[in-house]
Amino acid sequence: MDHILLVSLIVGGAALLSFPLGRYMAWAMDPQSPNRWTTLFCKIGGASDEQDWKRYLVTLLVFNAVMFTVTFAILALQQWLPLNPDGKGALDPTLVFNTAASFTTNTNLQHYSGEVSMSYLSQLAGLMWLQFVSAATGIAALAATARGIAGRASLGNFLIDVQRASFLVLLPVAAVVALLMVFGGMPMTLKGAAEATTLEGAAQTIARGPVAAFLAIKQLGTNGGGFFGPNATHPLENPTFWTNALAMVAIVLIPMACVWMFGRILGRMRHASVIFAVMAVFLLVKITGSVAFESGPTPAFAGLPVSEATGNLEGKELRFGATGGPLWAVLTTATSNGSVGAMHDSLNPLTGLMPMIGMWLNATFGGVGVGMINMFLYIVVAVFVAGMMVGRTPEYLGHRIEAKEVRFAILALFAHAILILGGTALFAGTALGQATVQEAGPHGFSEILYEFSSAAANNGSGFEGLGDGTGAWNIATGIVMLLGRYLPIILPLAIVGSLTAKRRAAESAGTLGVEDATFGTMLALTVVIFGALTFLPAAALGPLAEHFSLP
Amino acid sequence: MSDLLSGLRVAAATMALCVGGYTAVVLGVAQAVSPATANGSLIVRDDGTVIGSRLIAQGFTAPGHLWPRPSAVDYDAAGAGGSNLSPANPELATRAEGLIAAYGGASAARPIPAELVTASGAGLDPHVSLEGALFQAPRIAEARGVDVGQVKVLFDRLAFAPGGPFTEGRIVNVLEANLALDSELSGAAPTQ
Amino acid sequence: MSSTSNRSVFSADLVGPALWQSVVKLDPRQLVRNPVMFTTAAVALLATVLFVRTVLVGGDVLFQAQIVFWLWLTVLFGNFAEALAEGRGKAQAAALRSTKAELRGKRVKGDATQEVPASELRKGDVVLVETGDPIPADGEVIEGVASVNEAAITGESAPVIREAGGDRSAVTAGTRVISDWIKVRVTVEPGTGFLDRMIALVEGASRAKTPNEIALTVLLTGLTLIFLIAVGTLPAFAAYAGGTIAVPVLIALFVALIPTTISALLSAIGIAGMDRLIRFNVLAKSGRAVEAAGDIDTLLLDKTGTITLGDRQATEFLPLSGIRDAELMEASRLSSLGDETPEGRSIIALAGRGEATPEGAEVVGFTAQTRVSGLDIGTRRVRKGAVDAVLKLHAFEPAAVRELRALTERIARAGGTPLAVADGERLLGVIHLKDIVKSGIKERFAELRRMGIRTVMITGDNALTAAAIAAEAGVDDFLAEATPEDKLELIRKEQSGGKLVAMCGDGTNDAPALAQSDVGVAMNTGTQAAREAGNMVDLDNNPTKLIEIVGIGKQLLMTRGALTTFSISNDVAKYFAILPAIFVALYPGLGALNVMGLASPESAILSALIFNALIIPLLVPLALRGVAYRPQSAARQLVRNLVLYGAGGLIAPFLGIKLIDLAVSGLGLA
């Protein structure tokens, strides 16, 4: 009963809040006519020309290169820079590359432990800055995609869009969430670690920091990079049940609102509702599976006199309740957030499969902005097949889907598959990965598979038992993150560019409707068959093999 | 080239507002409104020494104290982490057997609550379940030379439902419970 | 040609050559046109090489031999489907070619003529064709009138008139003049004529892939690549688990997963679509035109002959006050005796007193100048005709004229045409001539509306009449007093609103509109200009067919979509057959995934592969006939096809593979 209550509170609450937020985001990102904000952002950016898809893309990539370079510099030089009260030292160069790539791509895969390795300046000016602008990049890309599909002549201007997303969307929402977190008991200080002498006389160093500010944008921007190593399981990063609940809402809030923003820019709210419903169904199925599988006992305790009324507790916090861990695991991987509220490595095997499915599909709300863009790729494929089945050249909202569009969409899905499966094969088949797994057998395979899934989906969570701090892991996942980020932005924008160049067809009773349950079913089937089926062999050798070999 | 310059300008603006301005505002409000929690919910003795944070578990081992959940990082609050062991890993069973022995054994009739043999995600979980506390009450009462009923009453008083109607069961903050035990039920001083 | 339409898909005279062609088509240059089947053939070759090695060094020969056998059979079945579809066309082409083989023509040089083979006739040459001669090349009649038998092209044995000038000037090679003579200017170079194009099309020789086929091929190739990754990474995964997977088994899994079913049937579906159109006596100039037909949003239909019967008919006699019905009827009958038009005949029929001409009467025939016809009996002058023309005959009594005008107005408003009848100086009344809307046409338009297609009636009538007929026929809109320019303008307007427009036409002045429309169907009787401008030619000259053409286009795309869905949905079951089979050696627990309870790993792999191969010939009839198509909205169509081919595609292979497994294990093959 408490399961259902909590899931309703989090998912239902986020869904309810997402609707007005989506309306606000549509206003903020896509004003009917240039407003004073537009004027201000023109001044800051120094450029305001309307861009076609190629110009938009180039500007986006150049800005992301700036993001990467600035953060790379801050991380590489942190030992000489200010705001370093605990005197953190130099980082390994491959770790600097991996971390800069990770935060630039909105992944936040962390091959380090924040409180151990990062100075406050690195955390704030390097990582937290990227948590804002990488999320803003995603929102901007979605706005541009939506404008193209809506048939506008221009996709807008990236530098203006990225400021709108940063200043008008992310900043105010993050401020509200950060202050709520402060009231919920979360630390927000620039003081260094506290030295304590415990009741029994032992010395304890308590790392702390500007957590509330960092955490708010980490959750809202589907970033997920924790201030502390164990992320949101850390009591200072997530002190109470209520901060946990708020954080979970924050994880899915903007990805949900992005669907509504997409619908509003298109002027097709019914279509957006269908997409939202499809995503919500996938989300709820995964949550149901996750919560159910995790309520089972810890298999290792079979035969021991352990009372497991609340299910598998390894890697979980008591203050979040029995549902908190598995629910968070699904939310954080349905979106490309990647923060963790329980240790995924210690989840029951089939529970652990749910987050992986989330990352394989990468479109059940997905990353801020990019989740909806990923769903657009599935829509292109679904429309193509369904369109033929109604006896017409496939059309999406009047845009004809032809070879070029199909090619780009399938290429993006192919890229996702090869990044995950190719990477896993390379590491699982060789000592590169075999030597770093914590446990042999299918569980270790899951660790490798999870790591590449997380990198390719720009998620950032991990089966943390994996010894992923090696140079090979840093470089491989760094490259996967970059390709996994930019290919699914470049290819959809190219599709949009191709669509807008064509004569738009009128819609009628004979054209494929994208606003009914039938289309929703078709879309869901496409997501399952094109998204999930590819990974079934890998799933069989990982979580399924582990599950079926349990005593 | 103009993209690069414009990009740098936008980078500077976002850095100033989203990092500088935002952090300053949240920091200012936090330190003004709730300095105690903003600085880590520290528990400070009258002499100014820090006992710990009410949010961070400490490694209690004295029989008269309530013991926390096991920690994969030995309660290192500067380098937290979980065991990350798969739930089928035999190491979990080995660890559990050791802990059950340390707790003086358990049986099917008196099973040990699961959280006392499982490590939390960060290894710093400050709570145990009320059942976990009550499981330890006889030992604590014996060590303190007080009636076990008194210990149970104290735990019951301190126990709370973390999520109200959204969670089942109640939990007890270990550090607060031990502070209460030391101040209220110090019948016999806990052996260090 | 329509006589072949009820031939069974697998008739013996077609299957034989198709079997041979399946082998000929193993030529890599042909296979490479279809990337998925090419890939299948490539891995089949690899499996064969491995098999030979196994034979030499030892191993499970029987199992591998079966894998190799079914792999090649998969490729051959794909070739067979294509060959069979082509064969159906070839049978028709052969008949056409025999018509063409012995064509000779009399080339006119100055005053003389010289007999030459048709292959020597160039564009611009003039030939004389006399009674009994075949027309040697496509062209335009420049002199003379002749009746021509076009059965060779249309299958219709009634001769048609071909004459210089006007809209009936085009002639087609292979047709035969059966009376009189004509001079024809050749309009095409040898080998590019109508007949040549038709032969090439029905044979599938000149088949270029349509845009939709290209897009689908891209999708299927992409899927193949994705499955290449999914299967290609398995050896590394197995190595992690400390085992290996035999390459032939991986090949079997790969071929079972890639969309061989739809790929094997893809070109057969396209050829069959074209073939259906030809059986329907419509010749499309490209596959692209057939697809475009399925996309049509707006149909422009000529009123006469399409929506209404060609001729108006008398339906009612309306006497003026004081005139008896019988008198008006008799006068109408008498005055129409001189009117040989169908309209005149219908008046006599309606009057119902036969065609007897009174003694001593003199018939005054209908002429375009007078626009009246009548009968003179002594001094009595009975006349009927266009209202204005009749009123000019005399200064009739003003009250009668007023009453007549009122009746006239009423008839026009009802979409009819009035004819006035007068006996001497007396106006008797009005005959109501009516356009008869074809029976069933209203229902057809309702169907079209449900399919989201708007119909627009094109007519030369005035707006009042047009509106009435439009309402009766149930068209969505009409264009009254339409000129060819109006038509062109309307097409452009619809297209600028993002709509695809289809129309039919026959005259030279229709050519620009035919060219502008997305699907332009020219009547075979039309001018050469019209036939060149359109992208389809209707050999039966039946404009109503436009509606069926749309259906054929839709059915083509639907068949493609349905079989794609079926093919991809099959993968779920194939995974559940093969994955446990190959993984159970690595992790025995994964035997739990063997939900079908297949007998052994080898049997499971073979059964999936056999199912994958056999489903191709099983679906050939569906590919060639097309999926069942009903005119209904897109939403209902999608539900239907999704349930049939999506859900069906999920379930069918579970049953099929299980049955094959029972057979394979029962026969001890694995």
PDB file of C-alpha atoms in Angstrom, chain A residues 297-309 314 551, chain B residues 87-101 105-114 116-118 135:
ATOM      1  CA  PRO A 297      14.850 -11.110  -0.005  1.00  0.00           C
ATOM      2  CA  THR A 298      18.610 -10.770  -0.356  1.00  0.00           C
ATOM      3  CA  PRO A 299      19.483 -14.124  -1.955  1.00  0.00           C
ATOM      4  CA  ALA A 300      22.742 -14.424  -0.020  1.00  0.00           C
ATOM      5  CA  PHE A 301      20.821 -14.630   3.246  1.00  0.00           C
ATOM      6  CA  ALA A 302      18.959 -17.782   2.302  1.00  0.00           C
ATOM      7  CA  GLY A 303      19.130 -20.062   5.296  1.00  0.00           C
ATOM      8  CA  LEU A 304      20.291 -17.359   7.717  1.00  0.00           C
ATOM      9  CA  PRO A 305      18.011 -16.156  10.509  1.00  0.00           C
ATOM     10  CA  VAL A 306      17.525 -12.714   8.993  1.00  0.00           C
ATOM     11  CA  SER A 307      14.159 -11.003   9.012  1.00  0.00           C
ATOM     12  CA  GLU A 308      13.664  -9.411   5.614  1.00  0.00           C
ATOM     13  CA  ALA A 309      10.225  -7.927   5.877  1.00  0.00           C
ATOM     14  CA  GLU A 314      21.968  -4.028   0.924  1.00  0.00           C
ATOM     15  CA  PRO A 551      19.784 -20.773  -5.560  1.00  0.00           C
TER      16      PRO A 551
ATOM     17  CA  PRO B  87      22.864  -9.606  -3.409  1.00  0.00           C
ATOM     18  CA  ALA B  88      23.862 -13.193  -4.140  1.00  0.00           C
ATOM     19  CA  ASN B  89      27.493 -12.671  -3.237  1.00  0.00           C
ATOM     20  CA  PRO B  90      28.622 -15.154  -0.580  1.00  0.00           C
ATOM     21  CA  GLU B  91      30.645 -12.373   1.070  1.00  0.00           C
ATOM     22  CA  LEU B  92      27.331 -10.933   2.191  1.00  0.00           C
ATOM     23  CA  ALA B  93      26.483 -14.182   3.929  1.00  0.00           C
ATOM     24  CA  THR B  94      29.919 -14.371   5.529  1.00  0.00           C
ATOM     25  CA  ARG B  95      29.606 -10.830   6.786  1.00  0.00           C
ATOM     26  CA  ALA B  96      26.082 -11.501   8.036  1.00  0.00           C
ATOM     27  CA  GLU B  97      27.201 -14.612   9.886  1.00  0.00           C
ATOM     28  CA  GLY B  98      29.963 -12.624  11.590  1.00  0.00           C
ATOM     29  CA  LEU B  99      27.536  -9.921  12.596  1.00  0.00           C
ATOM     30  CA  ILE B 100      24.966 -12.383  13.862  1.00  0.00           C
ATOM     31  CA  ALA B 101      27.675 -13.896  16.042  1.00  0.00           C
ATOM     32  CA  GLY B 105      23.214 -15.064  17.709  1.00  0.00           C
ATOM     33  CA  ALA B 106      19.819 -15.128  16.136  1.00  0.00           C
ATOM     34  CA  SER B 107      17.349 -17.830  15.345  1.00  0.00           C
ATOM     35  CA  ALA B 108      14.317 -18.448  13.259  1.00  0.00           C
ATOM     36  CA  ALA B 109      12.263 -17.571  16.320  1.00  0.00           C
ATOM     37  CA  ARG B 110      14.264 -14.412  16.898  1.00  0.00           C
ATOM     38  CA  PRO B 111      15.610 -13.403  13.500  1.00  0.00           C
ATOM     39  CA  ILE B 112      17.928 -10.444  13.203  1.00  0.00           C
ATOM     40  CA  PRO B 113      16.409  -7.474  11.344  1.00  0.00           C
ATOM     41  CA  ALA B 114      17.927  -7.223   7.882  1.00  0.00           C
ATOM     42  CA  LEU B 116      21.713  -4.858  10.977  1.00  0.00           C
ATOM     43  CA  VAL B 117      23.484  -7.191   8.537  1.00  0.00           C
ATOM     44  CA  THR B 118      23.306  -5.063   5.378  1.00  0.00           C
ATOM     45  CA  PHE B 135      16.624  -6.486  18.965  1.00  0.00           C
TER      46      PHE B 135
END
